[in-house]
Amino acid sequence: MSIIDEIIFTGKVLYKEGLVNSHAGNISVRDGNTIYITRTGAMLGYLTENDIVKVPVYKASEVDKIASSELIVHRAVYQKTDYKAIIHAHPVNAVALSFKVGEKFVPVDNEGKLFLKEVPILPEYPSASPELAEAVSDFFSNNPHNIIIIKTHGSFAVHNSLNYALKLTSDLEFCAKVFNLVSH
C-alpha cells in the first residue's frame, strides 16, 4: 500500500470510529526528508490524493500554508525523533476525561492495562502553536510513550507504523469510554 493510500485508509477508520469529527484531526507520514500530511480543513473520512500534501521536514515551504494547521507540531516531532507516523485525533471520551483526571490517564480495563498502561496528559496549549509543538515534540523525544492527550484538545499518537498509531488512538478512545462509564 502506498503512503497516500495508507493515509486515506487511516482517515476513513478515524472518521468511522468517531475519533475525529467532520473536519478535524490530521495524519502524517515521514518518508526520508519529506512529510506527507493532510491538507488543512480536509475531511479525514473522505480524503483523496489531493488532500495530502508533501512538505520538507527541516524547513518551511510554500506548501506549508495549505498543509494541516498542526504541521508545526508534526514537523517538530519529526525533527526531534525517528518516528515515521503521527495521528492527531479528537476522541470524545479521551478529551472528556482530560477534564477529570490529573497528569495521566490509567485505564481500568484489561486491554488498556495491557496495551496503553498509562497515557500522559499534557497541559492545554493553543492549537497549532509553537508552545504546543515544543511541548509535544519535547515529550516524545524524552519519553517512551507513544500516545498522549492534550488537556481539553485531543490526542497525538506517534509510531513507525501508521497502522499502530491508529491502533493506539482507537485503544485510547475505547479505554476512555470504559473509564468514563465506570467512573460515574
GROMACS .gro file of C-alpha atoms in nm:
model
  184
    1MET     CA    1   0.000   0.000   0.000
    2SER     CA    2   0.140   0.344  -0.088
    3ILE     CA    3   0.184   0.617   0.173
    4ILE     CA    4  -0.107   0.810   0.024
    5ASP     CA    5  -0.333   0.502   0.026
    6GLU     CA    6  -0.235   0.432   0.386
    7ILE     CA    7  -0.322   0.788   0.492
    8ILE     CA    8  -0.658   0.772   0.308
    9PHE     CA    9  -0.742   0.438   0.472
   10THR     CA   10  -0.643   0.570   0.817
   11GLY     CA   11  -0.861   0.878   0.772
   12LYS     CA   12  -1.162   0.661   0.689
   13VAL     CA   13  -1.111   0.449   1.001
   14LEU     CA   14  -1.062   0.753   1.226
   15TYR     CA   15  -1.386   0.906   1.098
   16LYS     CA   16  -1.584   0.581   1.101
   17GLU     CA   17  -1.481   0.515   1.463
   18GLY     CA   18  -1.576   0.868   1.567
   19LEU     CA   19  -1.219   0.959   1.661
   20VAL     CA   20  -1.246   1.285   1.464
   21ASN     CA   21  -1.539   1.500   1.359
   22SER     CA   22  -1.605   1.608   1.002
   23HIS     CA   23  -1.313   1.850   0.951
   24ALA     CA   24  -1.087   1.782   1.249
   25GLY     CA   25  -0.768   1.587   1.311
   26ASN     CA   26  -0.468   1.526   1.090
   27ILE     CA   27  -0.240   1.248   0.975
   28SER     CA   28   0.119   1.249   0.860
   29VAL     CA   29   0.386   1.005   0.748
   30ARG     CA   30   0.755   1.079   0.719
   31ASP     CA   31   0.948   0.940   0.423
   32GLY     CA   32   1.312   1.046   0.449
   33ASN     CA   33   1.318   1.427   0.448
   34THR     CA   34   0.957   1.456   0.330
   35ILE     CA   35   0.636   1.474   0.533
   36TYR     CA   36   0.312   1.360   0.371
   37ILE     CA   37   0.039   1.540   0.569
   38THR     CA   38  -0.331   1.602   0.531
   39ARG     CA   39  -0.439   1.937   0.394
   40THR     CA   40  -0.584   2.198   0.629
   41GLY     CA   41  -0.960   2.156   0.665
   42ALA     CA   42  -0.961   1.815   0.496
   43MET     CA   43  -1.238   1.574   0.585
   44LEU     CA   44  -1.042   1.272   0.708
   45GLY     CA   45  -1.327   1.033   0.634
   46TYR     CA   46  -1.332   1.136   0.268
   47LEU     CA   47  -0.970   1.201   0.179
   48THR     CA   48  -0.850   1.195  -0.180
   49GLU     CA   49  -0.496   1.212  -0.312
   50ASN     CA   50  -0.541   1.591  -0.348
   51ASP     CA   51  -0.596   1.620   0.030
   52ILE     CA   52  -0.242   1.504   0.107
   53VAL     CA   53   0.049   1.743   0.060
   54LYS     CA   54   0.424   1.696   0.070
   55VAL     CA   55   0.639   1.932   0.277
   56PRO     CA   56   1.003   1.919   0.386
   57VAL     CA   57   1.094   1.802   0.736
   58TYR     CA   58   1.365   2.056   0.811
   59LYS     CA   59   1.249   2.382   0.653
   60ALA     CA   60   0.937   2.582   0.574
   61SER     CA   61   0.794   2.576   0.223
   62GLU     CA   62   0.526   2.745   0.015
   63VAL     CA   63   0.310   2.434   0.055
   64ASP     CA   64   0.302   2.480   0.436
   65LYS     CA   65   0.010   2.723   0.404
   66ILE     CA   66  -0.221   2.452   0.264
   67ALA     CA   67  -0.099   2.175   0.497
   68SER     CA   68  -0.277   2.100   0.823
   69SER     CA   69  -0.255   2.382   1.074
   70GLU     CA   70  -0.091   2.132   1.310
   71LEU     CA   71   0.202   2.089   1.068
   72ILE     CA   72   0.411   2.284   1.319
   73VAL     CA   73   0.363   2.001   1.572
   74HIS     CA   74   0.424   1.719   1.324
   75ARG     CA   75   0.738   1.885   1.189
   76ALA     CA   76   0.877   1.944   1.540
   77VAL     CA   77   0.820   1.579   1.635
   78TYR     CA   78   0.988   1.453   1.317
   79GLN     CA   79   1.282   1.688   1.371
   80LYS     CA   80   1.342   1.561   1.727
   81THR     CA   81   1.259   1.190   1.690
   82ASP     CA   82   1.290   0.899   1.449
   83TYR     CA   83   0.913   0.834   1.434
   84LYS     CA   84   0.762   0.784   1.090
   85ALA     CA   85   0.389   0.838   1.157
   86ILE     CA   86   0.170   1.076   1.358
   87ILE     CA   87  -0.205   1.085   1.415
   88HIS     CA   88  -0.371   1.380   1.584
   89ALA     CA   89  -0.732   1.297   1.672
   90HIS     CA   90  -1.012   1.434   1.887
   91PRO     CA   91  -1.153   1.124   2.059
   92VAL     CA   92  -1.453   1.249   2.257
   93ASN     CA   93  -1.418   1.025   2.562
   94ALA     CA   94  -1.044   1.088   2.591
   95VAL     CA   95  -1.097   1.464   2.569
   96ALA     CA   96  -1.376   1.442   2.828
   97LEU     CA   97  -1.163   1.252   3.079
   98SER     CA   98  -0.885   1.510   3.038
   99PHE     CA   99  -1.111   1.749   3.230
  100LYS     CA  100  -1.146   1.498   3.517
  101VAL     CA  101  -0.805   1.341   3.577
  102GLY     CA  102  -0.466   1.488   3.655
  103GLU     CA  103  -0.141   1.441   3.466
  104LYS     CA  104  -0.206   1.089   3.341
  105PHE     CA  105  -0.486   0.854   3.249
  106VAL     CA  106  -0.455   0.499   3.382
  107PRO     CA  107  -0.701   0.266   3.208
  108VAL     CA  108  -0.914   0.043   3.428
  109ASP     CA  109  -0.995  -0.220   3.165
  110ASN     CA  110  -0.785  -0.524   3.086
  111GLU     CA  111  -0.691  -0.423   2.728
  112GLY     CA  112  -0.595  -0.074   2.840
  113LYS     CA  113  -0.374  -0.208   3.116
  114LEU     CA  114  -0.205  -0.438   2.865
  115PHE     CA  115  -0.154  -0.205   2.567
  116LEU     CA  116  -0.164   0.151   2.700
  117LYS     CA  117  -0.063   0.109   3.065
  118GLU     CA  118  -0.091   0.485   3.120
  119VAL     CA  119  -0.139   0.786   2.896
  120PRO     CA  120   0.024   1.115   2.997
  121ILE     CA  121  -0.194   1.426   2.985
  122LEU     CA  122  -0.010   1.741   2.886
  123PRO     CA  123  -0.144   2.083   2.984
  124GLU     CA  124  -0.366   2.277   2.748
  125TYR     CA  125  -0.182   2.474   2.480
  126PRO     CA  126  -0.330   2.674   2.191
  127SER     CA  127  -0.385   2.459   1.883
  128ALA     CA  128  -0.117   2.478   1.616
  129SER     CA  129   0.102   2.695   1.838
  130PRO     CA  130   0.479   2.696   1.883
  131GLU     CA  131   0.415   2.615   2.251
  132LEU     CA  132   0.216   2.304   2.160
  133ALA     CA  133   0.480   2.199   1.906
  134GLU     CA  134   0.756   2.235   2.162
  135ALA     CA  135   0.566   2.054   2.439
  136VAL     CA  136   0.463   1.759   2.220
  137SER     CA  137   0.798   1.718   2.045
  138ASP     CA  138   0.995   1.751   2.369
  139PHE     CA  139   0.769   1.492   2.532
  140PHE     CA  140   0.805   1.235   2.254
  141SER     CA  141   1.180   1.289   2.227
  142ASN     CA  142   1.230   1.227   2.600
  143ASN     CA  143   0.970   0.961   2.690
  144PRO     CA  144   0.886   0.606   2.584
  145HIS     CA  145   0.509   0.671   2.550
  146ASN     CA  146   0.361   0.660   2.200
  147ILE     CA  147   0.035   0.838   2.279
  148ILE     CA  148  -0.060   1.143   2.481
  149ILE     CA  149  -0.364   1.354   2.549
  150ILE     CA  150  -0.353   1.731   2.533
  151LYS     CA  151  -0.592   1.856   2.802
  152THR     CA  152  -0.925   1.974   2.650
  153HIS     CA  153  -0.796   1.918   2.296
  154GLY     CA  154  -0.721   1.566   2.174
  155SER     CA  155  -0.457   1.300   2.131
  156PHE     CA  156  -0.127   1.265   1.947
  157ALA     CA  157  -0.006   0.915   1.864
  158VAL     CA  158   0.340   0.851   1.719
  159HIS     CA  159   0.499   0.534   1.588
  160ASN     CA  160   0.697   0.395   1.298
  161SER     CA  161   0.377   0.232   1.172
  162LEU     CA  162   0.074   0.444   1.085
  163ASN     CA  163  -0.145   0.141   1.149
  164TYR     CA  164  -0.006   0.106   1.501
  165ALA     CA  165  -0.060   0.478   1.570
  166LEU     CA  166  -0.420   0.417   1.460
  167LYS     CA  167  -0.448   0.119   1.696
  168LEU     CA  168  -0.324   0.330   1.986
  169THR     CA  169  -0.572   0.607   1.907
  170SER     CA  170  -0.857   0.358   1.888
  171ASP     CA  171  -0.745   0.182   2.208
  172LEU     CA  172  -0.729   0.516   2.389
  173GLU     CA  173  -1.086   0.604   2.299
  174PHE     CA  174  -1.217   0.260   2.393
  175CYS     CA  175  -1.040   0.271   2.730
  176ALA     CA  176  -1.150   0.629   2.796
  177LYS     CA  177  -1.511   0.531   2.724
  178VAL     CA  178  -1.492   0.241   2.969
  179PHE     CA  179  -1.330   0.468   3.227
  180ASN     CA  180  -1.596   0.736   3.185
  181LEU     CA  181  -1.877   0.476   3.211
  182VAL     CA  182  -1.748   0.317   3.530
  183SER     CA  183  -1.646   0.648   3.691
  184HIS     CA  184  -1.998   0.779   3.732
   0.00000   0.00000   0.00000
